[in-house]
Short mmCIF file of C-alpha atoms in Angstrom, two decimals:
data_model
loop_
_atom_site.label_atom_id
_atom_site.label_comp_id
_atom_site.label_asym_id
_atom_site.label_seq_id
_atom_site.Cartn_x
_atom_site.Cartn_y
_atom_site.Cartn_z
CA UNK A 152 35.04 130.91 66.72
CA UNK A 153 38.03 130.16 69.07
CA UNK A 154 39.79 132.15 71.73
CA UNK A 155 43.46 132.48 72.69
CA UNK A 156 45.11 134.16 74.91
CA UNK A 157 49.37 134.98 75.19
CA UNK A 158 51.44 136.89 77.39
CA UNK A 159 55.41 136.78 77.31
CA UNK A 160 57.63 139.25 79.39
CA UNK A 161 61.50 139.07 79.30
CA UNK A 162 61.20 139.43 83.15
CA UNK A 163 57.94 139.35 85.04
CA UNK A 164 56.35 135.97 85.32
CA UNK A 165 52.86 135.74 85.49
CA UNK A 166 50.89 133.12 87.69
CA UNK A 167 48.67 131.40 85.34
CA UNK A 168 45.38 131.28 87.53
CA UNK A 169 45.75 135.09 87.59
CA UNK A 170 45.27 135.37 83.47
CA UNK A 171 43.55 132.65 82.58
CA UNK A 172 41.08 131.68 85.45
CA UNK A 173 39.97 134.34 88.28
CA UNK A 174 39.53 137.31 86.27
CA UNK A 175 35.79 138.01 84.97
CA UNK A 176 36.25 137.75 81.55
CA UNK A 177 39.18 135.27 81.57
CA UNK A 178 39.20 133.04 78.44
CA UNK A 179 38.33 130.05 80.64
CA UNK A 180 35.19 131.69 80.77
CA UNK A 181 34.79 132.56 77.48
CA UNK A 182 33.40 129.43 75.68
CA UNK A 183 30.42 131.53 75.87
CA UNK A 184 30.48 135.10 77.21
CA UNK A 185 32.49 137.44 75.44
CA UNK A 186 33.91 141.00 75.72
CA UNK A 187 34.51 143.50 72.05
CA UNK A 188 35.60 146.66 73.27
CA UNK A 189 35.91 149.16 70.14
CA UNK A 190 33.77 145.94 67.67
CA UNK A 191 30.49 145.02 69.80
CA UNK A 192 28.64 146.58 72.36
CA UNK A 193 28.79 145.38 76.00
CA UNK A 194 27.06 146.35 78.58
CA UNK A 195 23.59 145.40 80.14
CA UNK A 196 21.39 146.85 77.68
CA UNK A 197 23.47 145.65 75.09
CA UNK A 198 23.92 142.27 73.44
CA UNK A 199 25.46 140.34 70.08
CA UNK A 200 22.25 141.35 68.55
CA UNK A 201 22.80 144.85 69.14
CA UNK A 202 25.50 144.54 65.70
CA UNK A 203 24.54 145.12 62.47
CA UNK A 204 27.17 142.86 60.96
CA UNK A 205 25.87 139.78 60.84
CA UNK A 206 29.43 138.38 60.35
CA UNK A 207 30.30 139.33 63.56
CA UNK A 208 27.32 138.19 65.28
CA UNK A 209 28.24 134.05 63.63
CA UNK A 210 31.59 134.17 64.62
CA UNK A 211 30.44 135.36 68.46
CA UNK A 212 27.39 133.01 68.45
CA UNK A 213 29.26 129.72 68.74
CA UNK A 214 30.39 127.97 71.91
CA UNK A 215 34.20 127.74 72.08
CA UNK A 216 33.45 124.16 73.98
CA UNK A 217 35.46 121.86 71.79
CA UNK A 218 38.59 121.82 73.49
CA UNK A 219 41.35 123.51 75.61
CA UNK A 220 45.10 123.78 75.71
CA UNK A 221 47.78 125.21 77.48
CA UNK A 222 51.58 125.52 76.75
CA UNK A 223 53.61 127.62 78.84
CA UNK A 224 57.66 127.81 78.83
CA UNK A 225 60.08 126.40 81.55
CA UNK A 226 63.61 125.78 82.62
CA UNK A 227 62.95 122.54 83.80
CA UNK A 228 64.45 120.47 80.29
CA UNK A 229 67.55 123.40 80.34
CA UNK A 230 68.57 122.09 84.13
CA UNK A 231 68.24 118.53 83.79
CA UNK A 232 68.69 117.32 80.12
CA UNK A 233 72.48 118.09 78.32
CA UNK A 234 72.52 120.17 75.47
CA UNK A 235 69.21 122.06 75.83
CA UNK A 236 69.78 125.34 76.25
CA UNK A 237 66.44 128.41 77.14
CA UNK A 238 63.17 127.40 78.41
CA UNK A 239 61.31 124.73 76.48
CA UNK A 240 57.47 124.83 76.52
CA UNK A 241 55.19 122.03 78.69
CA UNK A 242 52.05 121.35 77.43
CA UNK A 243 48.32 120.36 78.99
CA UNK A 244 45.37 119.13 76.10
CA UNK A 245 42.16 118.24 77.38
CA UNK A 246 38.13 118.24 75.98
CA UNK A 247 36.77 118.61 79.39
CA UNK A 248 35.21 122.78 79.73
CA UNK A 249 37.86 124.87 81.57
CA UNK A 250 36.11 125.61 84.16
CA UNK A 251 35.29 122.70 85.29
CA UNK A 252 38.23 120.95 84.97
CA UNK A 253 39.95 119.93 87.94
CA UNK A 254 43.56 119.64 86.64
CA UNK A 255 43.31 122.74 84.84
CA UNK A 256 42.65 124.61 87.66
CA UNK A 257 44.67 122.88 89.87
CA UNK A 258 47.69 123.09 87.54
CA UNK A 259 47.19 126.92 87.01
CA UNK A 260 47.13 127.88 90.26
CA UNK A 261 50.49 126.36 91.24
CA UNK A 262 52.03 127.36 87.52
CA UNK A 263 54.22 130.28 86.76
CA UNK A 264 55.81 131.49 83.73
CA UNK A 265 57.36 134.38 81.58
CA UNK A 266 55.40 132.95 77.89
CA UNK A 267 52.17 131.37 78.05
CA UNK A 268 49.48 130.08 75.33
CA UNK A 269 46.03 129.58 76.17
CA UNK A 270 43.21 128.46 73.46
CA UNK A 271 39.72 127.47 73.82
CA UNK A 272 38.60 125.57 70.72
CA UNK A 273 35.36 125.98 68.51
CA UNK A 274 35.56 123.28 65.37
CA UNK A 275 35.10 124.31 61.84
CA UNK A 276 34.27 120.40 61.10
CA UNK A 277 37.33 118.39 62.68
CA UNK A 278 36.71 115.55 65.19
CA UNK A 279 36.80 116.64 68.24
CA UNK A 280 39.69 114.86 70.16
CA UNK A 281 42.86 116.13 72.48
CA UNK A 282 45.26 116.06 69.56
CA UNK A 283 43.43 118.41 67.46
CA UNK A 284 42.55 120.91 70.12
CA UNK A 285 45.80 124.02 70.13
CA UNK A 286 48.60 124.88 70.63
CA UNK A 287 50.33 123.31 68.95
CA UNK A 288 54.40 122.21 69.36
CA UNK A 289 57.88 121.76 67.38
CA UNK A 290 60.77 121.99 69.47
CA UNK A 291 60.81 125.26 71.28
CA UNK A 292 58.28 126.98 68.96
CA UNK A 293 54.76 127.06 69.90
CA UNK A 294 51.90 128.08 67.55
CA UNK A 295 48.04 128.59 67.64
CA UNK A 296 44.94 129.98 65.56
CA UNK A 297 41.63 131.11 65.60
CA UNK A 298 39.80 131.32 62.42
CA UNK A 299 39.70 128.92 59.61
CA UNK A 300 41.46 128.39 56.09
CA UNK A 301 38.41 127.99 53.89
CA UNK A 302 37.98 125.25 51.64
CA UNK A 303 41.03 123.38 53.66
CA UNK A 304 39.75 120.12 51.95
CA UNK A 305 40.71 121.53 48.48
CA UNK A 306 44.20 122.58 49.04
CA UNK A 307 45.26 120.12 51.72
CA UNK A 308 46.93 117.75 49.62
CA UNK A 309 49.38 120.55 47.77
CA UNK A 310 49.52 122.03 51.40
CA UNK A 311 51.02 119.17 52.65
CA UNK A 312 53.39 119.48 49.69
CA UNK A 313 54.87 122.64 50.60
CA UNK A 314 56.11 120.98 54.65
CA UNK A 315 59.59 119.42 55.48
CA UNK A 316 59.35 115.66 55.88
CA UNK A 317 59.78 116.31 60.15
CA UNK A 318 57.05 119.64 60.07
CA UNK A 319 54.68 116.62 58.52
CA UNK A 320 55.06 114.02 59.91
CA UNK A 321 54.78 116.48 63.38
CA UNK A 322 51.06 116.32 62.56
CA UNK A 323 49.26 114.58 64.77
CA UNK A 324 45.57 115.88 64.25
CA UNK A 325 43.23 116.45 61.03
CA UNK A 326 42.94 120.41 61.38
CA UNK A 327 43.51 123.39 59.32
CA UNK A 328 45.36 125.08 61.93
CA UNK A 329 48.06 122.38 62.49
CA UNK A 330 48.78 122.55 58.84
CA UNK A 331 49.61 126.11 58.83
CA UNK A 332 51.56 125.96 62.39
CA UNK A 333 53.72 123.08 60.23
CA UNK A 334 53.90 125.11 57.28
CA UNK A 335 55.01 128.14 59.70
CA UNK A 336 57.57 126.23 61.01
CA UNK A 337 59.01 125.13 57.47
CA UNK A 338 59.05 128.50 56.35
CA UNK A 339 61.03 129.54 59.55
CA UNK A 340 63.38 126.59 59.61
CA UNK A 341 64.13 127.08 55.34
CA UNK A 342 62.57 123.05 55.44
CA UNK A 343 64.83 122.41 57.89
CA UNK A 344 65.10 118.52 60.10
CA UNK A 345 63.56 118.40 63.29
CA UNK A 346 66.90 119.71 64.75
CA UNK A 347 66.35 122.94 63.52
CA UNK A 348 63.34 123.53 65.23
CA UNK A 349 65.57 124.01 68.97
CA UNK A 350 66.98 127.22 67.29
CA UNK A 351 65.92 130.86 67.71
CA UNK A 352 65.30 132.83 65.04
CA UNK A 353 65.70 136.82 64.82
CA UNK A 354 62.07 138.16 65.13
CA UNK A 355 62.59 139.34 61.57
CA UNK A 356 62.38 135.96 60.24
CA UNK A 357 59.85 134.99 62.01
CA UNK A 358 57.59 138.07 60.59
CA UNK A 359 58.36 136.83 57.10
CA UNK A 360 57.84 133.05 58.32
CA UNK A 361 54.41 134.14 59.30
CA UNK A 362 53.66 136.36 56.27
CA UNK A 363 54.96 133.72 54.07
CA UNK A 364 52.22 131.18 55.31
CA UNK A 365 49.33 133.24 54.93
CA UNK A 366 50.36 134.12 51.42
CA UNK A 367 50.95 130.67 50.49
CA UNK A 368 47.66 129.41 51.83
CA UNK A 369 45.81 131.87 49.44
CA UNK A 370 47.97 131.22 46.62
CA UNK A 371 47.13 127.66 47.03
CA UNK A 372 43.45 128.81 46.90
CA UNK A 373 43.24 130.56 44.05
CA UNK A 374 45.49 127.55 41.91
CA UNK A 375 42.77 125.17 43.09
CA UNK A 376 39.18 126.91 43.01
CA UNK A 377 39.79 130.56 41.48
CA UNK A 378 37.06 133.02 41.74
CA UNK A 379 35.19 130.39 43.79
CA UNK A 380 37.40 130.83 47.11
CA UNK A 381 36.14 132.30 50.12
CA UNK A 382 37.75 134.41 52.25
CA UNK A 383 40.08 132.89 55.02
CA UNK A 384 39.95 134.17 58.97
CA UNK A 385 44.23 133.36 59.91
CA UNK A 386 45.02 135.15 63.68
CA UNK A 387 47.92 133.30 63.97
CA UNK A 388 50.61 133.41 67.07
CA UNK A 389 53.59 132.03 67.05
CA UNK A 390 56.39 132.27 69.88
CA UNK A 391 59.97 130.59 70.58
CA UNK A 392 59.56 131.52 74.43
CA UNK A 393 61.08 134.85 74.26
CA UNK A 394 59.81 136.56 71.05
CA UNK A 395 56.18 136.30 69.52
CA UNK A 396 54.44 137.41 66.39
CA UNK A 397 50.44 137.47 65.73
CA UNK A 398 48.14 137.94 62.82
CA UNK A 399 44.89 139.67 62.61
CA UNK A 400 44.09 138.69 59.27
CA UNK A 401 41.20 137.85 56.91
CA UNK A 402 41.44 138.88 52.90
CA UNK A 403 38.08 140.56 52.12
CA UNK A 404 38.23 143.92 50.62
CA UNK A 405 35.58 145.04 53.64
CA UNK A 406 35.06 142.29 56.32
CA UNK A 407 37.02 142.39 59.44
CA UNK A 408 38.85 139.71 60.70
CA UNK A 409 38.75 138.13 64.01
CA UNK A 410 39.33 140.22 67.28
CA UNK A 411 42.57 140.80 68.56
CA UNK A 412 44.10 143.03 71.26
CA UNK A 413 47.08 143.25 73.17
CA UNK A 414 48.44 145.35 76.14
CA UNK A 415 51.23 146.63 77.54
CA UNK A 416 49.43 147.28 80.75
CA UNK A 417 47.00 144.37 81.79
CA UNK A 418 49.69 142.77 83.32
CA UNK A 419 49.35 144.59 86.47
CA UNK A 420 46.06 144.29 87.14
CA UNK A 421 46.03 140.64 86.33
CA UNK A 422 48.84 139.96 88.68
CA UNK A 423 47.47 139.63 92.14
CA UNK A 424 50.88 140.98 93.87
CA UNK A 425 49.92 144.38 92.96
CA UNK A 426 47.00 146.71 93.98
CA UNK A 427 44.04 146.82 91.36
CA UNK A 428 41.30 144.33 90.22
CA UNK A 429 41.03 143.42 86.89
CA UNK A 430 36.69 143.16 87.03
CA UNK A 431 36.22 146.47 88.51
CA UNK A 432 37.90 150.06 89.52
CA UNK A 433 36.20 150.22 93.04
CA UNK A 434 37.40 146.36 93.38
CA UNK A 435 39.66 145.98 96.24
CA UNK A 436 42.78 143.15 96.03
CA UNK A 437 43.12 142.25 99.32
CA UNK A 438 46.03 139.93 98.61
CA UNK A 439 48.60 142.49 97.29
CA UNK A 440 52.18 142.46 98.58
CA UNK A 441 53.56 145.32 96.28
CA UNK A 442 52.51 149.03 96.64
CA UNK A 443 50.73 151.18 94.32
CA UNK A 444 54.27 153.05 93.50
CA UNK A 445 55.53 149.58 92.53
CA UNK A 446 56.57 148.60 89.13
CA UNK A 447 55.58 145.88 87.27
CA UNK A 448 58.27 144.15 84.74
CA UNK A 449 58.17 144.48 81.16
CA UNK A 450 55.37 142.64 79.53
CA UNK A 451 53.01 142.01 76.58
CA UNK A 452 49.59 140.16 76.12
CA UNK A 453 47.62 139.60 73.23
CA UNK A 454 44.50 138.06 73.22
CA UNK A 455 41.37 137.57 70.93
CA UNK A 456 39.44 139.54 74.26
CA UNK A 457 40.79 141.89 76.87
CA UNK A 458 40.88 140.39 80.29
CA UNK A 459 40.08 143.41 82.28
CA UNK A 460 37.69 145.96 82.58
CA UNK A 461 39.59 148.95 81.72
CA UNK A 462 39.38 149.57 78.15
CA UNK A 463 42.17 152.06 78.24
CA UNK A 464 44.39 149.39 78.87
CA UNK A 465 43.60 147.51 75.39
CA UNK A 466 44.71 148.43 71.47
CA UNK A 467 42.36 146.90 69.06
CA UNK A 468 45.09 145.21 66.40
CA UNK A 469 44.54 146.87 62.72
CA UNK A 470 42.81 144.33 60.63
CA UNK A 471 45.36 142.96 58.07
CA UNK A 472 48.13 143.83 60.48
CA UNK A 473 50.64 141.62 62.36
CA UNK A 474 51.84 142.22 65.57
CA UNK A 475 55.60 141.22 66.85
CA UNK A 476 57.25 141.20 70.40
CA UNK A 477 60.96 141.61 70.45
CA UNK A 478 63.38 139.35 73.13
CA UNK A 479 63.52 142.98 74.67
CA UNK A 480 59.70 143.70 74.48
CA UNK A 481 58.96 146.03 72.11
CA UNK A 482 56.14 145.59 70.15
CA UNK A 483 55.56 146.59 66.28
CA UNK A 484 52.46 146.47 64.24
CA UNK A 485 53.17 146.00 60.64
CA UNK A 486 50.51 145.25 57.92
CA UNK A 487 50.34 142.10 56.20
CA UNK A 488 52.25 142.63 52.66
CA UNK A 489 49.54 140.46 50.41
CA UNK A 490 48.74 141.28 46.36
CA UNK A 491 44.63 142.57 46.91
CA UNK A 492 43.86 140.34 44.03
CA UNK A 493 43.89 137.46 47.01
CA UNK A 494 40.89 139.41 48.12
CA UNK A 495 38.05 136.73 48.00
CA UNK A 496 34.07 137.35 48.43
CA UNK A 497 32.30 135.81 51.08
CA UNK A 498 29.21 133.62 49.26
CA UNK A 499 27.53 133.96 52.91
CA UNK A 500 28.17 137.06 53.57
CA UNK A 501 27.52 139.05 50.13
#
């Protein structure tokens, strides 16, 4: 399946070649390597085949080569444009693999920024093509996914139903996952115009935005195909540039959902000003200006892997659960409120 990565900080900026390119396990290097603390083993006697859930091993067998995006926020629209007010995100699409790509690199190493999404794609059947690959944009709010609404063929019609006349005609690709980020944003906008879409909401909102959309897609399922749907896999993020809220979700009665961490630490050891490496304890940074007393700002990331070694500096996300980062950074896990009868079995996976 696909990978994303976010960070957001009311006050430390992050360099985007330091999270998303040099570390080890980066997600630019994950369209095929990949890193379960507390779900797979890892190590060198260990591999995917080492799991007993054969789930697992599917999802973590594909090659995440189908595309990559990047959105991160900026001031540059709030200093030059009149009546645009907090940072507005930029955005870089391209099929080309991550590492390899010149741009990409060149762009991240020169890039900073206090909210960032990264996602490397794996298609569920879509074309692959620029416009399809995440995130994925309306006004100031950003969204992306990993997973896949099952069946999307069957319910996309009445899906498209349920979206303000600006969230659809916003869609520029054939995907799942840009249906629910414009069904997110109708939810949080109450079908709001296009205008709406430059507000902020209260991070309350957009936790009932977000819990609104995954209840809706399953309602939709069960209207159209009854016992016969399958589960869905929905890690959703969504951000406005200063607040963000994630899903780790899939509605089986037994089956986990995606991965999903986030830390309140990783930050440091990501960030090259301070001491640490993020691939290995007896690594040495040679490039730190800060010292080892130094603190680092307030910060989150969340990400379908951890990007450093350290395990201690990761919290596996409860399956079912939704995480939210405050404009102050506090985070909350809350579970998804869903009625188990949406609980679906999985025909390949009995």
């Amino acid at each position: 399946m696909c990978r994303w990565f976010a960070y957001i900080s009311p006050e430390e900026p992050c360099l985007l070649s330091d999270v998303l390119v040099e570390p080890a396990n980066a997600i630019s290097k994950q369209c095929s390597e990949h890193y379960l603390p507390k779900l797979l083993p890892h190590g060198e006697e260990h591999d995917l085949d080492d799991s007993n859930d054969k789930l697992m091993q599917m999802r973590n067998s594909l090659l995440n080569m189908d595309g990559l995006g990047v959105a991160w926020y900026t001031q540059a629209a709030e200093n030059y444009v009149k009546n645009v007010e907090g940072q507005r995100p930029a955005l870089y699409k391209t099929q080309s693999p991550p590492i390899s790509d010149f741009n990409f690199r060149n762009l991240c190493s020169n890039t900073e920024t206090q909210c960032l999404f990264a996602h490397i794609r794996a298609t569920s059947g879509s074309v692959v093509t620029q416009v399809n690959s995440h995130p994925f944009v309306f006004g100031r709010h950003v969204f992306m996914h990993n997973g896949v609404i099952s069946n999307f063929s069957n319910i996309r019609r009445d899906m498209t139903d349920l979206l303000s006349f600006d969230a659809y005609c916003n869609i520029l690709g054939s995907t799942d996952s840009e249906h629910a980020a414009a069904l997110y944003i109708t939810n949080l906008t109450n079908n709001g115009p296009k205008s709406t879409w430059e507000k902020e909401y209260p991070i309350g909102e957009m936790l009932s935005a977000m819990n609104k959309t995954l209840v809706q897609i399953m309602e939709l399922q069960q209207k159209h195909l009854g016992e016969k749907a399958a589960p869905n896999s929905l890690n959703f993020c969504a951000t406005d540039g200063r607040k963000m809220v994630a899903t780790r979700f899939r509605n089986h009665a037994t089956q986990q959902p995606p991965s999903l961490y986030w830390s309140e630490f990783a930050g440091r050891t990501l960030n090259h000003k301070f001491p640490g490496n993020p691939d290995g304890a007896n690594l040495v940074n040679e490039v730190a200006t800060k010292g080892t007393d130094e603190k680092i700002g307030k910060h989150t990331i969340i990400a379908s892997e951890p990007t450093t070694y350290d395990e201690g500096e990761w919290h596996l996300i409860h399956a079912n659960c939704m995480l939210t980062v405050d404009e102050n950074g506090t985070e909350k896990e809350v579970p998804v409120e869903y009625d188990a009868k949406f609980n679906a079995v999985d025909p390949n996976f009995p």
